[in-house]
Amino acid sequence: MKKLLSVLLVALLVAGLMTSALAGAADGKKIALVGKSAGNAFFEVAANGFKAAGEAEGAKVDVVYPEDATADAQIKVLDNLISQQPDAICISANDVNALQAKLEEAMDAGIKVSAFDSAPNPASRQVFINQVTNDGVALGLMDAVYDIAGGEGKWAILSATSQAANQNAWIDAMKALMEADEKYAKLELVEVAYGDDEPQKSTDQTQALLDNYPDLKVICAPTTVGIMAAAKLVQDTEGCAVKVTGLGMPSEMLAYTGADDAHSCPYFFLWSMPDLGKMAAYTTIALINGDITGAEGETFTAGDLGEYTITKADDGGTQVILGPLFKFDESNVEEFAKLY
Ligand code: RAM
């Protein structure tokens, strides 16, 4: 009897282990996550969230970075990935159109393709995981520039690369807002500079803006690499009255954020980084499992983030929107810096 009981117990245990091992929605699936460039903490944090969610569902997640923040370097990465036949590729695009042939090749080979953070054109993807609507980002940044500049004066943008799909979409939306709303009429955008999401180039471009426009009031950097470089240079430049805002990581902006003269950045924005990675993972898994195809109107459950509906994106493709823009200032930057 005792023996029978222990055999039964072992059998139950094995069955239990087997079901828990098989319980993931992505058991045995291979997913490749492709960032814009290596060495950018933004992608490392996003990848951690993606990996944790993907692996909890049983997937094997490979995080791959191109040599630099260009489409060519991403094409090399994609070539290599396609030959490995993962179940899905989720990519942050360095260019809107240049990846199309490669991503179509991937989809033709049966690989599901999603994009996060920076969207390649609609033909290049099945669905885009968008952190915040383009208009939401643009309005947040424009109002910050307006507020910090006191409603008038010269301001400049320090962007990532000139081809970056996400930054270009946000900058276009900011320009459209300036045209559409009289409120911004006294703000003069003097230049859009490109730091290529490289710290040194971003610092050099900031220095050039300071040199070329002595009466510049605000630099808006819609890139975490750019804002950190600009905020540091401005803060380290004695007597410099320029203020910096844009999109940043709290951990990278902690030293520069404050309302007083000693700090170069009164406030800046981003979104929930852990949730972005998680959301991208769940959306990609939903594609793999056929729960969604990426068509407008489809719904799916993104783990504990809840239910999401796929909507039409500004570019005519489809997207899922994560949520609102978060504002970080001296009241909360320290707390969020512990997270990302
Ligand atoms: C940089 C990258 C990324 C962008 C953030 C805000 O890290 O360019 O694509 O979303 O900034």
Short mmCIF file of C-alpha atoms and ligand atoms in Angstrom, two decimals:
data_model
loop_
_atom_site.label_atom_id
_atom_site.label_comp_id
_atom_site.label_asym_id
_atom_site.label_seq_id
_atom_site.Cartn_x
_atom_site.Cartn_y
_atom_site.Cartn_z
CA MET A 1 0.00 0.00 0.00
CA LYS A 2 2.77 2.35 1.04
CA LYS A 3 4.64 1.51 -2.15
CA LEU A 4 1.56 2.13 -4.27
CA LEU A 5 1.05 5.49 -2.58
CA SER A 6 4.60 6.61 -3.23
CA VAL A 7 4.40 5.46 -6.88
CA LEU A 8 1.19 7.44 -7.20
CA LEU A 9 2.79 10.45 -5.56
CA VAL A 10 5.79 10.33 -7.90
CA ALA A 11 3.46 9.96 -10.89
CA LEU A 12 1.44 12.97 -9.72
CA LEU A 13 4.61 14.98 -9.18
CA VAL A 14 5.95 14.15 -12.66
CA ALA A 15 2.58 14.99 -14.23
CA GLY A 16 2.52 18.24 -12.30
CA LEU A 17 6.02 19.15 -13.39
CA MET A 18 5.16 18.30 -16.98
CA THR A 19 2.05 20.46 -17.03
CA SER A 20 3.86 23.39 -15.41
CA ALA A 21 6.66 22.98 -17.96
CA LEU A 22 4.10 22.94 -20.75
CA ALA A 23 1.89 25.67 -19.34
CA GLY A 24 3.62 28.59 -21.08
CA ALA A 25 1.91 30.21 -24.04
CA ALA A 26 5.22 30.16 -25.93
CA ASP A 27 6.81 26.88 -24.89
CA GLY A 28 9.80 26.02 -27.04
CA LYS A 29 9.31 29.07 -29.28
CA LYS A 30 12.31 31.09 -30.41
CA ILE A 31 12.02 34.87 -30.49
CA ALA A 32 14.69 37.35 -31.59
CA LEU A 33 14.54 40.89 -30.24
CA VAL A 34 16.46 43.42 -32.35
CA GLY A 35 17.34 46.84 -30.91
CA LYS A 36 18.53 49.94 -32.75
CA SER A 37 22.09 49.85 -31.39
CA ALA A 38 24.21 48.31 -28.66
CA GLY A 39 25.25 50.13 -25.51
CA ASN A 40 22.00 52.07 -25.13
CA ALA A 41 20.48 51.46 -21.70
CA PHE A 42 17.00 52.06 -23.18
CA PHE A 43 17.19 48.84 -25.18
CA GLU A 44 18.77 46.91 -22.35
CA VAL A 45 15.89 47.79 -20.04
CA ALA A 46 13.30 47.04 -22.73
CA ALA A 47 15.03 43.72 -23.47
CA ASN A 48 15.01 42.73 -19.79
CA GLY A 49 11.24 43.25 -19.63
CA PHE A 50 10.78 41.37 -22.90
CA LYS A 51 12.99 38.47 -21.82
CA ALA A 52 11.35 38.09 -18.42
CA ALA A 53 7.85 37.96 -19.92
CA GLY A 54 8.88 35.75 -22.87
CA GLU A 55 10.81 33.29 -20.75
CA ALA A 56 8.02 33.09 -18.17
CA GLU A 57 5.87 31.82 -21.06
CA GLY A 58 8.50 29.27 -22.05
CA ALA A 59 10.07 31.09 -25.00
CA LYS A 60 13.78 31.33 -25.75
CA VAL A 61 14.56 35.00 -26.31
CA ASP A 62 17.71 36.13 -28.11
CA VAL A 63 18.54 39.82 -27.90
CA VAL A 64 20.58 41.00 -30.89
CA TYR A 65 22.07 44.41 -31.60
CA PRO A 66 23.39 45.74 -34.93
CA GLU A 67 26.91 47.16 -35.13
CA ASP A 68 25.57 50.69 -35.35
CA ALA A 69 22.23 52.51 -35.52
CA THR A 70 21.77 52.05 -39.27
CA ALA A 71 19.43 50.06 -41.50
CA ASP A 72 22.40 48.37 -43.19
CA ALA A 73 23.65 47.00 -39.90
CA GLN A 74 20.14 45.76 -39.05
CA ILE A 75 19.87 44.08 -42.45
CA LYS A 76 23.01 42.07 -41.62
CA VAL A 77 21.45 41.03 -38.32
CA LEU A 78 18.20 40.08 -40.08
CA ASP A 79 20.03 38.03 -42.71
CA ASN A 80 21.65 36.01 -39.99
CA LEU A 81 18.39 35.62 -38.07
CA ILE A 82 16.38 34.49 -41.09
CA SER A 83 18.84 31.65 -41.63
CA GLN A 84 18.23 30.55 -38.04
CA GLN A 85 14.42 30.47 -38.56
CA PRO A 86 13.15 31.82 -35.25
CA ASP A 87 9.38 31.80 -34.70
CA ALA A 88 9.31 35.58 -34.47
CA ILE A 89 11.39 38.72 -34.79
CA CYS A 90 10.50 41.88 -32.88
CA ILE A 91 12.47 44.92 -34.08
CA SER A 92 13.00 48.62 -33.33
CA ALA A 93 13.69 49.99 -36.82
CA ASN A 94 16.59 52.25 -37.74
CA ASP A 95 14.79 53.31 -40.93
CA VAL A 96 11.17 53.40 -42.10
CA ASN A 97 11.53 51.88 -45.57
CA ALA A 98 15.00 50.37 -45.88
CA LEU A 99 14.20 47.17 -43.97
CA GLN A 100 11.11 46.28 -46.02
CA ALA A 101 12.66 43.71 -48.39
CA LYS A 102 14.42 41.90 -45.52
CA LEU A 103 11.41 41.89 -43.22
CA GLU A 104 9.18 40.69 -46.07
CA GLU A 105 11.68 37.91 -46.69
CA ALA A 106 11.39 36.98 -43.00
CA MET A 107 7.58 36.94 -43.14
CA ASP A 108 7.65 34.90 -46.38
CA ALA A 109 9.84 32.40 -44.54
CA GLY A 110 7.07 31.98 -41.95
CA ILE A 111 8.65 34.18 -39.28
CA LYS A 112 6.20 36.46 -37.46
CA VAL A 113 7.36 40.07 -37.50
CA SER A 114 6.40 42.66 -34.91
CA ALA A 115 8.01 46.03 -34.25
CA PHE A 116 8.43 47.93 -31.01
CA ASP A 117 9.58 51.46 -30.19
CA SER A 118 10.39 52.51 -33.78
CA ALA A 119 8.14 51.30 -36.59
CA PRO A 120 9.22 50.18 -40.06
CA ASN A 121 6.57 50.85 -42.72
CA PRO A 122 3.28 48.87 -42.68
CA ALA A 123 4.45 46.37 -45.34
CA SER A 124 7.45 45.49 -43.15
CA ARG A 125 5.54 44.35 -40.08
CA GLN A 126 2.43 42.61 -38.85
CA VAL A 127 1.89 44.91 -35.89
CA PHE A 128 3.68 47.75 -34.09
CA ILE A 129 3.90 47.92 -30.30
CA ASN A 130 3.77 51.69 -29.82
CA GLN A 131 4.66 53.14 -26.43
CA VAL A 132 2.53 56.27 -26.77
CA THR A 133 0.66 57.80 -29.74
CA ASN A 134 2.84 60.09 -31.88
CA ASP A 135 0.52 62.99 -31.08
CA GLY A 136 0.76 62.22 -27.37
CA VAL A 137 4.56 62.40 -27.48
CA ALA A 138 4.51 65.53 -29.66
CA LEU A 139 2.03 67.39 -27.46
CA GLY A 140 3.93 66.55 -24.27
CA LEU A 141 7.21 67.76 -25.76
CA MET A 142 5.79 70.89 -27.43
CA ASP A 143 4.07 72.00 -24.25
CA ALA A 144 7.27 71.40 -22.29
CA VAL A 145 9.25 73.57 -24.75
CA TYR A 146 6.52 76.25 -24.59
CA ASP A 147 6.44 76.22 -20.80
CA ILE A 148 10.21 76.13 -20.24
CA ALA A 149 10.88 78.83 -22.88
CA GLY A 150 8.18 81.04 -21.35
CA GLY A 151 6.07 80.88 -24.51
CA GLU A 152 8.60 82.43 -26.90
CA GLY A 153 12.12 82.29 -28.24
CA LYS A 154 14.58 80.00 -29.98
CA TRP A 155 14.70 76.29 -29.42
CA ALA A 156 16.41 73.36 -31.10
CA ILE A 157 15.90 69.64 -31.38
CA LEU A 158 18.73 67.20 -30.72
CA SER A 159 17.55 63.95 -32.30
CA ALA A 160 18.95 60.44 -32.76
CA THR A 161 19.86 59.51 -36.39
CA SER A 162 18.38 61.41 -39.32
CA GLN A 163 16.71 58.17 -40.45
CA ALA A 164 15.26 57.09 -37.08
CA ALA A 165 11.63 56.16 -37.72
CA ASN A 166 10.31 57.01 -34.26
CA GLN A 167 12.14 60.31 -33.74
CA ASN A 168 11.19 61.47 -37.23
CA ALA A 169 7.54 60.64 -36.61
CA TRP A 170 7.59 62.59 -33.34
CA ILE A 171 9.40 65.57 -34.89
CA ASP A 172 6.92 65.67 -37.79
CA ALA A 173 4.05 65.59 -35.30
CA MET A 174 5.66 68.45 -33.32
CA LYS A 175 6.05 70.51 -36.49
CA ALA A 176 2.42 69.84 -37.39
CA LEU A 177 1.33 71.02 -33.93
CA MET A 178 3.35 74.22 -34.29
CA GLU A 179 1.63 74.90 -37.61
CA ALA A 180 -1.82 74.10 -36.32
CA ASP A 181 -1.81 75.96 -33.02
CA GLU A 182 -1.29 79.73 -32.71
CA LYS A 183 -0.14 79.14 -29.15
CA TYR A 184 3.30 78.13 -30.43
CA ALA A 185 3.64 81.01 -32.93
CA LYS A 186 6.36 82.81 -30.96
CA LEU A 187 8.55 79.73 -30.67
CA GLU A 188 11.28 79.50 -33.29
CA LEU A 189 12.70 76.05 -34.08
CA VAL A 190 16.21 76.98 -35.26
CA GLU A 191 17.66 73.54 -36.04
CA VAL A 192 17.19 69.80 -35.85
CA ALA A 193 20.61 68.32 -35.01
CA TYR A 194 21.48 64.61 -35.06
CA GLY A 195 23.63 62.94 -32.42
CA ASP A 196 23.03 59.45 -33.87
CA ASP A 197 22.30 58.07 -30.38
CA GLU A 198 26.05 58.18 -29.71
CA PRO A 199 27.05 59.98 -26.50
CA GLN A 200 30.09 61.78 -27.96
CA LYS A 201 28.38 62.88 -31.17
CA SER A 202 25.36 64.03 -29.15
CA THR A 203 27.67 66.09 -26.91
CA ASP A 204 29.42 67.61 -29.94
CA GLN A 205 26.11 68.48 -31.57
CA THR A 206 24.91 70.10 -28.35
CA GLN A 207 28.11 72.17 -28.17
CA ALA A 208 27.54 73.30 -31.77
CA LEU A 209 23.98 74.38 -30.91
CA LEU A 210 25.25 76.38 -27.92
CA ASP A 211 27.96 78.01 -30.07
CA ASN A 212 25.73 78.78 -33.05
CA TYR A 213 22.71 80.14 -31.18
CA PRO A 214 23.84 82.29 -28.23
CA ASP A 215 20.23 83.19 -27.41
CA LEU A 216 18.93 79.61 -27.55
CA LYS A 217 16.44 78.92 -24.75
CA VAL A 218 15.61 75.22 -24.93
CA ILE A 219 17.05 72.03 -26.38
CA CYS A 220 14.47 69.28 -26.77
CA ALA A 221 16.02 65.82 -27.24
CA PRO A 222 13.49 63.07 -28.06
CA THR A 223 16.14 60.43 -27.42
CA THR A 224 17.43 59.08 -24.12
CA VAL A 225 21.03 59.18 -25.36
CA GLY A 226 20.69 62.73 -26.66
CA ILE A 227 18.95 64.20 -23.63
CA MET A 228 21.54 62.79 -21.25
CA ALA A 229 24.46 64.16 -23.29
CA ALA A 230 22.80 67.57 -23.71
CA ALA A 231 21.77 67.82 -20.05
CA LYS A 232 25.32 66.99 -18.91
CA LEU A 233 27.07 69.43 -21.23
CA VAL A 234 24.66 72.28 -20.45
CA GLN A 235 24.91 71.67 -16.71
CA ASP A 236 28.71 71.53 -16.86
CA THR A 237 28.92 74.74 -18.90
CA GLU A 238 29.36 77.61 -16.49
CA GLY A 239 26.79 80.37 -16.90
CA CYS A 240 24.79 78.52 -19.56
CA ALA A 241 21.10 79.44 -19.25
CA VAL A 242 19.81 76.93 -21.82
CA LYS A 243 17.35 74.36 -20.48
CA VAL A 244 17.00 70.77 -21.68
CA THR A 245 13.90 68.59 -21.96
CA GLY A 246 12.77 65.61 -24.03
CA LEU A 247 12.59 61.85 -23.55
CA GLY A 248 14.93 60.36 -20.97
CA MET A 249 15.57 57.51 -18.59
CA PRO A 250 15.14 58.59 -14.96
CA SER A 251 18.32 56.72 -13.93
CA GLU A 252 20.33 58.60 -16.56
CA MET A 253 18.74 61.98 -15.82
CA LEU A 254 18.77 61.95 -12.03
CA ALA A 255 21.86 64.19 -11.72
CA TYR A 256 20.49 66.80 -14.12
CA THR A 257 16.84 67.06 -13.05
CA GLY A 258 15.65 69.91 -10.87
CA ALA A 259 13.77 73.18 -10.95
CA ASP A 260 16.71 75.34 -9.80
CA ASP A 261 19.62 76.95 -11.71
CA ALA A 262 21.97 74.18 -10.64
CA HIS A 263 20.10 71.67 -12.84
CA SER A 264 19.81 71.82 -16.60
CA CYS A 265 16.56 69.84 -16.95
CA PRO A 266 13.39 71.03 -15.18
CA TYR A 267 11.48 67.95 -16.32
CA PHE A 268 11.35 65.32 -19.05
CA PHE A 269 9.21 62.40 -20.18
CA LEU A 270 9.13 58.71 -21.03
CA TRP A 271 6.77 55.77 -20.63
CA SER A 272 6.81 52.60 -18.54
CA MET A 273 9.92 50.78 -19.74
CA PRO A 274 9.22 47.44 -18.00
CA ASP A 275 5.70 47.45 -19.45
CA LEU A 276 6.98 48.24 -22.96
CA GLY A 277 9.18 45.13 -22.97
CA LYS A 278 6.43 43.01 -21.48
CA MET A 279 3.81 44.30 -23.91
CA ALA A 280 6.11 43.66 -26.88
CA ALA A 281 6.70 40.09 -25.68
CA TYR A 282 3.00 39.28 -25.20
CA THR A 283 2.05 40.81 -28.55
CA THR A 284 4.76 38.83 -30.33
CA ILE A 285 3.67 35.61 -28.61
CA ALA A 286 0.04 36.29 -29.62
CA LEU A 287 1.25 36.51 -33.25
CA ILE A 288 3.19 33.24 -32.95
CA ASN A 289 0.18 31.43 -31.51
CA GLY A 290 -2.21 32.79 -34.11
CA ASP A 291 -4.28 34.57 -31.43
CA ILE A 292 -3.82 37.64 -33.61
CA THR A 293 -2.62 38.28 -37.15
CA GLY A 294 -2.01 41.98 -36.55
CA ALA A 295 -5.27 43.13 -38.14
CA GLU A 296 -7.22 46.13 -36.88
CA GLY A 297 -9.89 45.24 -34.31
CA GLU A 298 -8.29 42.03 -33.03
CA THR A 299 -8.01 41.69 -29.27
CA PHE A 300 -5.67 39.70 -27.04
CA THR A 301 -4.55 39.47 -23.44
CA ALA A 302 -1.09 40.81 -22.68
CA GLY A 303 -0.54 38.86 -19.45
CA ASP A 304 -1.18 40.95 -16.34
CA LEU A 305 -1.25 44.13 -18.44
CA GLY A 306 -4.76 43.11 -19.46
CA GLU A 307 -6.69 43.10 -22.71
CA TYR A 308 -5.57 45.15 -25.72
CA THR A 309 -7.16 45.94 -29.08
CA ILE A 310 -5.19 46.41 -32.28
CA THR A 311 -5.90 49.80 -33.85
CA LYS A 312 -4.94 51.66 -37.00
CA ALA A 313 -1.60 53.46 -36.81
CA ASP A 314 -0.84 56.93 -38.23
CA ASP A 315 1.15 55.34 -41.07
CA GLY A 316 -1.78 53.18 -42.21
CA GLY A 317 -0.46 49.99 -40.60
CA THR A 318 -1.64 48.62 -37.28
CA GLN A 319 -0.47 49.07 -33.71
CA VAL A 320 -1.17 48.41 -30.05
CA ILE A 321 -0.69 51.40 -27.79
CA LEU A 322 0.86 50.83 -24.40
CA GLY A 323 -0.22 53.92 -22.54
CA PRO A 324 0.39 57.50 -21.58
CA LEU A 325 3.50 59.64 -21.45
CA PHE A 326 5.01 59.84 -17.95
CA LYS A 327 6.45 63.12 -16.66
CA PHE A 328 9.55 63.04 -14.46
CA ASP A 329 10.68 65.96 -12.33
CA GLU A 330 12.47 66.45 -9.05
CA SER A 331 9.46 65.05 -7.13
CA ASN A 332 9.62 61.55 -8.65
CA VAL A 333 12.85 61.13 -10.63
CA GLU A 334 14.73 59.53 -7.74
CA GLU A 335 12.04 56.92 -7.14
CA PHE A 336 11.81 55.96 -10.84
CA ALA A 337 15.61 55.99 -11.23
CA LYS A 338 15.64 52.85 -9.09
CA LEU A 339 13.54 51.10 -11.72
CA TYR A 340 14.90 52.35 -15.05
C1 RAM B 1 16.65 56.30 -27.56
C2 RAM B 1 16.26 55.52 -28.79
C3 RAM B 1 14.86 54.95 -28.71
C4 RAM B 1 13.87 56.00 -28.22
C5 RAM B 1 14.33 56.59 -26.93
C6 RAM B 1 13.36 57.64 -26.41
O1 RAM B 1 17.00 55.41 -26.55
O2 RAM B 1 16.39 56.36 -29.90
O3 RAM B 1 14.47 54.47 -29.95
O4 RAM B 1 12.58 55.48 -28.10
O5 RAM B 1 15.62 57.17 -27.12
#
